[in-house]
Amino acid sequence: MVFDSASTAGNATLIVEDGSVNDAEGGTVFFYDQTSGGTARLELSGNGKLDLSLHEKSGMTIGSIEGNGSIFLGSAE
């Protein structure tokens, strides 16, 4: 799932599934450009990922993150 330009996840619940059942890649949520996570709830399972490495706006927020997936910050530390 990709959020780009000035879009927002709003108050959604995003579920990123693990793909390891068939040695597949898990899902990934990308936030690019000037996007916002809003108050969304994000569930990362197994090899599911959240990628903020190309996000340009400081102060990115998201309601909550849970699970055992990976988060990539890149230069967005």
Tab-separated table of N, CA and C in Angstrom:
chain	number	residue	atom	x	y	z
A	1	MET	N	0.854	-1.153	0.000
A	1	MET	CA	0.000	0.000	0.000
A	1	MET	C	0.903	1.220	0.000
A	2	VAL	N	0.546	2.202	-0.822
A	2	VAL	CA	1.371	3.398	-0.955
A	2	VAL	C	0.542	4.639	-0.629
A	3	PHE	N	1.081	5.472	0.250
A	3	PHE	CA	0.526	6.795	0.520
A	3	PHE	C	1.523	7.781	-0.072
A	4	ASP	N	1.058	8.632	-1.014
A	4	ASP	CA	1.972	9.607	-1.597
A	4	ASP	C	1.307	10.967	-1.718
A	5	SER	N	2.059	11.939	-2.212
A	5	SER	CA	1.648	13.339	-2.302
A	5	SER	C	1.313	13.853	-0.902
A	6	ALA	N	0.067	14.254	-0.663
A	6	ALA	CA	-0.332	14.776	0.651
A	6	ALA	C	-1.437	13.921	1.246
A	7	SER	N	-1.482	12.638	0.906
A	7	SER	CA	-2.554	11.763	1.402
A	7	SER	C	-2.355	11.415	2.872
A	8	THR	N	-3.401	10.870	3.479
A	8	THR	CA	-3.359	10.503	4.879
A	8	THR	C	-3.996	9.130	5.087
A	9	ALA	N	-3.530	8.427	6.101
A	9	ALA	CA	-4.157	7.160	6.478
A	9	ALA	C	-5.374	7.420	7.364
A	10	GLY	N	-5.547	8.655	7.798
A	10	GLY	CA	-6.712	9.038	8.596
A	10	GLY	C	-6.844	8.221	9.864
A	11	ASN	N	-8.009	7.627	10.074
A	11	ASN	CA	-8.221	6.802	11.270
A	11	ASN	C	-8.413	5.328	10.891
A	12	ALA	N	-7.799	4.918	9.792
A	12	ALA	CA	-7.912	3.547	9.285
A	12	ALA	C	-7.188	2.544	10.181
A	13	THR	N	-7.536	1.283	10.019
A	13	THR	CA	-6.763	0.183	10.583
A	13	THR	C	-6.079	-0.506	9.412
A	14	LEU	N	-4.752	-0.493	9.392
A	14	LEU	CA	-3.968	-1.099	8.311
A	14	LEU	C	-3.353	-2.389	8.830
A	15	ILE	N	-3.642	-3.502	8.165
A	15	ILE	CA	-3.119	-4.800	8.575
A	15	ILE	C	-2.154	-5.282	7.503
A	16	VAL	N	-0.888	-5.420	7.880
A	16	VAL	CA	0.151	-5.836	6.945
A	16	VAL	C	0.502	-7.280	7.261
A	17	GLU	N	0.132	-8.167	6.354
A	17	GLU	CA	0.261	-9.601	6.580
A	17	GLU	C	1.675	-10.120	6.350
A	18	ASP	N	1.961	-11.202	7.030
A	18	ASP	CA	3.196	-11.955	6.888
A	18	ASP	C	3.078	-12.802	5.627
A	19	GLY	N	4.112	-12.843	4.799
A	19	GLY	CA	4.085	-13.647	3.578
A	19	GLY	C	4.903	-14.909	3.675
A	20	SER	N	5.358	-15.265	4.867
A	20	SER	CA	6.309	-16.374	4.992
A	20	SER	C	5.690	-17.760	4.810
A	21	VAL	N	4.383	-17.865	4.683
A	21	VAL	CA	3.750	-19.178	4.525
A	21	VAL	C	4.312	-19.905	3.308
A	22	ASN	N	4.455	-19.223	2.182
A	22	ASN	CA	4.997	-19.815	0.963
A	22	ASN	C	6.333	-19.176	0.592
A	23	ASP	N	7.103	-18.770	1.581
A	23	ASP	CA	8.366	-18.055	1.376
A	23	ASP	C	8.175	-16.796	0.535
A	24	ALA	N	6.999	-16.190	0.630
A	24	ALA	CA	6.702	-14.963	-0.108
A	24	ALA	C	7.084	-13.749	0.725
A	25	GLU	N	7.208	-12.620	0.054
A	25	GLU	CA	7.462	-11.373	0.762
A	25	GLU	C	6.198	-10.936	1.470
A	26	GLY	N	6.335	-10.387	2.642
A	26	GLY	CA	5.182	-9.841	3.344
A	26	GLY	C	4.758	-8.536	2.717
A	27	GLY	N	3.628	-8.020	3.140
A	27	GLY	CA	3.148	-6.740	2.629
A	27	GLY	C	3.978	-5.583	3.153
A	28	THR	N	3.889	-4.454	2.477
A	28	THR	CA	4.612	-3.245	2.879
A	28	THR	C	3.689	-2.043	2.752
A	29	VAL	N	3.734	-1.160	3.747
A	29	VAL	CA	3.063	0.135	3.672
A	29	VAL	C	4.154	1.180	3.517
A	30	PHE	N	4.047	1.996	2.465
A	30	PHE	CA	5.006	3.072	2.202
A	30	PHE	C	4.324	4.418	2.451
A	31	PHE	N	5.029	5.319	3.132
A	31	PHE	CA	4.603	6.707	3.260
A	31	PHE	C	5.656	7.560	2.566
A	32	TYR	N	5.261	8.255	1.489
A	32	TYR	CA	6.160	9.099	0.701
A	32	TYR	C	5.785	10.566	0.870
A	33	ASP	N	6.663	11.412	0.374
A	33	ASP	CA	6.403	12.847	0.219
A	33	ASP	C	5.914	13.512	1.506
A	34	GLN	N	4.772	14.167	1.446
A	34	GLN	CA	4.224	14.959	2.555
A	34	GLN	C	3.040	14.256	3.220
A	35	THR	N	3.026	12.942	3.244
A	35	THR	CA	1.889	12.186	3.747
A	35	THR	C	1.806	12.190	5.269
A	36	SER	N	0.663	11.701	5.758
A	36	SER	CA	0.430	11.635	7.202
A	36	SER	C	-0.148	10.278	7.567
A	37	GLY	N	0.269	9.769	8.708
A	37	GLY	CA	-0.313	8.536	9.219
A	37	GLY	C	-1.583	8.796	10.002
A	38	GLY	N	-1.877	10.072	10.276
A	38	GLY	CA	-3.076	10.434	11.028
A	38	GLY	C	-3.123	9.732	12.376
A	39	THR	N	-4.273	9.178	12.701
A	39	THR	CA	-4.424	8.418	13.947
A	39	THR	C	-4.606	6.927	13.643
A	40	ALA	N	-4.134	6.517	12.467
A	40	ALA	CA	-4.313	5.132	12.020
A	40	ALA	C	-3.649	4.128	12.960
A	41	ARG	N	-4.227	2.941	12.986
A	41	ARG	CA	-3.682	1.806	13.731
A	41	ARG	C	-3.013	0.894	12.704
A	42	LEU	N	-1.752	0.537	12.931
A	42	LEU	CA	-0.992	-0.284	11.996
A	42	LEU	C	-0.584	-1.583	12.671
A	43	GLU	N	-0.955	-2.711	12.088
A	43	GLU	CA	-0.569	-4.029	12.588
A	43	GLU	C	0.429	-4.645	11.604
A	44	LEU	N	1.650	-4.914	12.068
A	44	LEU	CA	2.700	-5.518	11.242
A	44	LEU	C	2.937	-6.946	11.706
A	45	SER	N	2.712	-7.912	10.824
A	45	SER	CA	2.890	-9.322	11.184
A	45	SER	C	4.102	-9.914	10.475
A	46	GLY	N	4.940	-10.644	11.214
A	46	GLY	CA	6.062	-11.395	10.625
A	46	GLY	C	6.967	-10.553	9.768
A	47	ASN	N	6.997	-10.830	8.451
A	47	ASN	CA	7.873	-10.052	7.576
A	47	ASN	C	7.125	-8.904	6.888
A	48	GLY	N	6.011	-8.457	7.471
A	48	GLY	CA	5.339	-7.239	7.019
A	48	GLY	C	6.187	-6.026	7.379
A	49	LYS	N	6.090	-4.951	6.579
A	49	LYS	CA	6.988	-3.807	6.755
A	49	LYS	C	6.249	-2.462	6.688
A	50	LEU	N	6.797	-1.490	7.401
A	50	LEU	CA	6.428	-0.083	7.281
A	50	LEU	C	7.676	0.629	6.801
A	51	ASP	N	7.581	1.356	5.675
A	51	ASP	CA	8.746	2.034	5.102
A	51	ASP	C	8.506	3.539	5.066
A	52	LEU	N	9.290	4.268	5.861
A	52	LEU	CA	9.222	5.734	5.920
A	52	LEU	C	10.457	6.372	5.285
A	53	SER	N	11.289	5.571	4.619
A	53	SER	CA	12.597	6.038	4.159
A	53	SER	C	12.520	7.159	3.120
A	54	LEU	N	11.420	7.312	2.409
A	54	LEU	CA	11.294	8.386	1.417
A	54	LEU	C	10.274	9.446	1.824
A	55	HIS	N	9.941	9.488	3.106
A	55	HIS	CA	9.016	10.502	3.617
A	55	HIS	C	9.774	11.809	3.788
A	56	GLU	N	9.171	12.922	3.370
A	56	GLU	CA	9.883	14.212	3.368
A	56	GLU	C	9.516	15.157	4.495
A	57	LYS	N	8.432	14.921	5.166
A	57	LYS	CA	7.928	15.872	6.159
A	57	LYS	C	8.357	15.458	7.561
A	58	SER	N	8.905	16.383	8.328
A	58	SER	CA	9.254	16.066	9.710
A	58	SER	C	7.977	16.019	10.548
A	59	GLY	N	8.015	15.302	11.639
A	59	GLY	CA	6.877	15.230	12.534
A	59	GLY	C	5.799	14.260	12.092
A	60	MET	N	6.165	13.254	11.322
A	60	MET	CA	5.203	12.231	10.877
A	60	MET	C	4.586	11.553	12.095
A	61	THR	N	3.267	11.390	12.100
A	61	THR	CA	2.591	10.717	13.205
A	61	THR	C	1.764	9.559	12.670
A	62	ILE	N	1.504	8.616	13.545
A	62	ILE	CA	0.571	7.526	13.284
A	62	ILE	C	0.013	7.145	14.647
A	63	GLY	N	-1.239	6.734	14.690
A	63	GLY	CA	-1.887	6.464	15.974
A	63	GLY	C	-1.179	5.406	16.802
A	64	SER	N	-0.992	4.204	16.225
A	64	SER	CA	-0.297	3.149	16.960
A	64	SER	C	0.274	2.130	15.977
A	65	ILE	N	1.344	1.472	16.413
A	65	ILE	CA	1.985	0.405	15.639
A	65	ILE	C	2.132	-0.779	16.559
A	66	GLU	N	1.712	-1.953	16.079
A	66	GLU	CA	1.853	-3.148	16.902
A	66	GLU	C	2.266	-4.321	16.024
A	67	GLY	N	2.733	-5.371	16.663
A	67	GLY	CA	3.139	-6.573	15.953
A	67	GLY	C	4.643	-6.756	15.948
A	68	ASN	N	5.092	-7.688	15.122
A	68	ASN	CA	6.512	-8.031	15.099
A	68	ASN	C	7.143	-7.840	13.729
A	69	GLY	N	6.584	-6.958	12.898
A	69	GLY	CA	7.157	-6.648	11.589
A	69	GLY	C	8.309	-5.666	11.711
A	70	SER	N	8.765	-5.145	10.559
A	70	SER	CA	9.926	-4.253	10.509
A	70	SER	C	9.508	-2.843	10.118
A	71	ILE	N	10.241	-1.866	10.658
A	71	ILE	CA	10.025	-0.458	10.330
A	71	ILE	C	11.334	0.094	9.788
A	72	PHE	N	11.279	0.691	8.580
A	72	PHE	CA	12.461	1.263	7.954
A	72	PHE	C	12.348	2.775	7.964
A	73	LEU	N	13.291	3.426	8.655
A	73	LEU	CA	13.258	4.885	8.779
A	73	LEU	C	14.098	5.566	7.721
A	74	GLY	N	15.128	4.929	7.204
A	74	GLY	CA	16.017	5.591	6.264
A	74	GLY	C	16.623	6.813	6.921
A	75	SER	N	16.571	7.953	6.244
A	75	SER	CA	17.097	9.190	6.828
A	75	SER	C	16.056	9.905	7.674
A	76	ALA	N	14.862	9.354	7.780
A	76	ALA	CA	13.779	9.973	8.564
A	76	ALA	C	13.880	9.558	10.015
A	77	GLU	N	14.978	9.902	10.637
A	77	GLU	CA	15.232	9.461	12.018
A	77	GLU	C	14.488	10.293	13.022
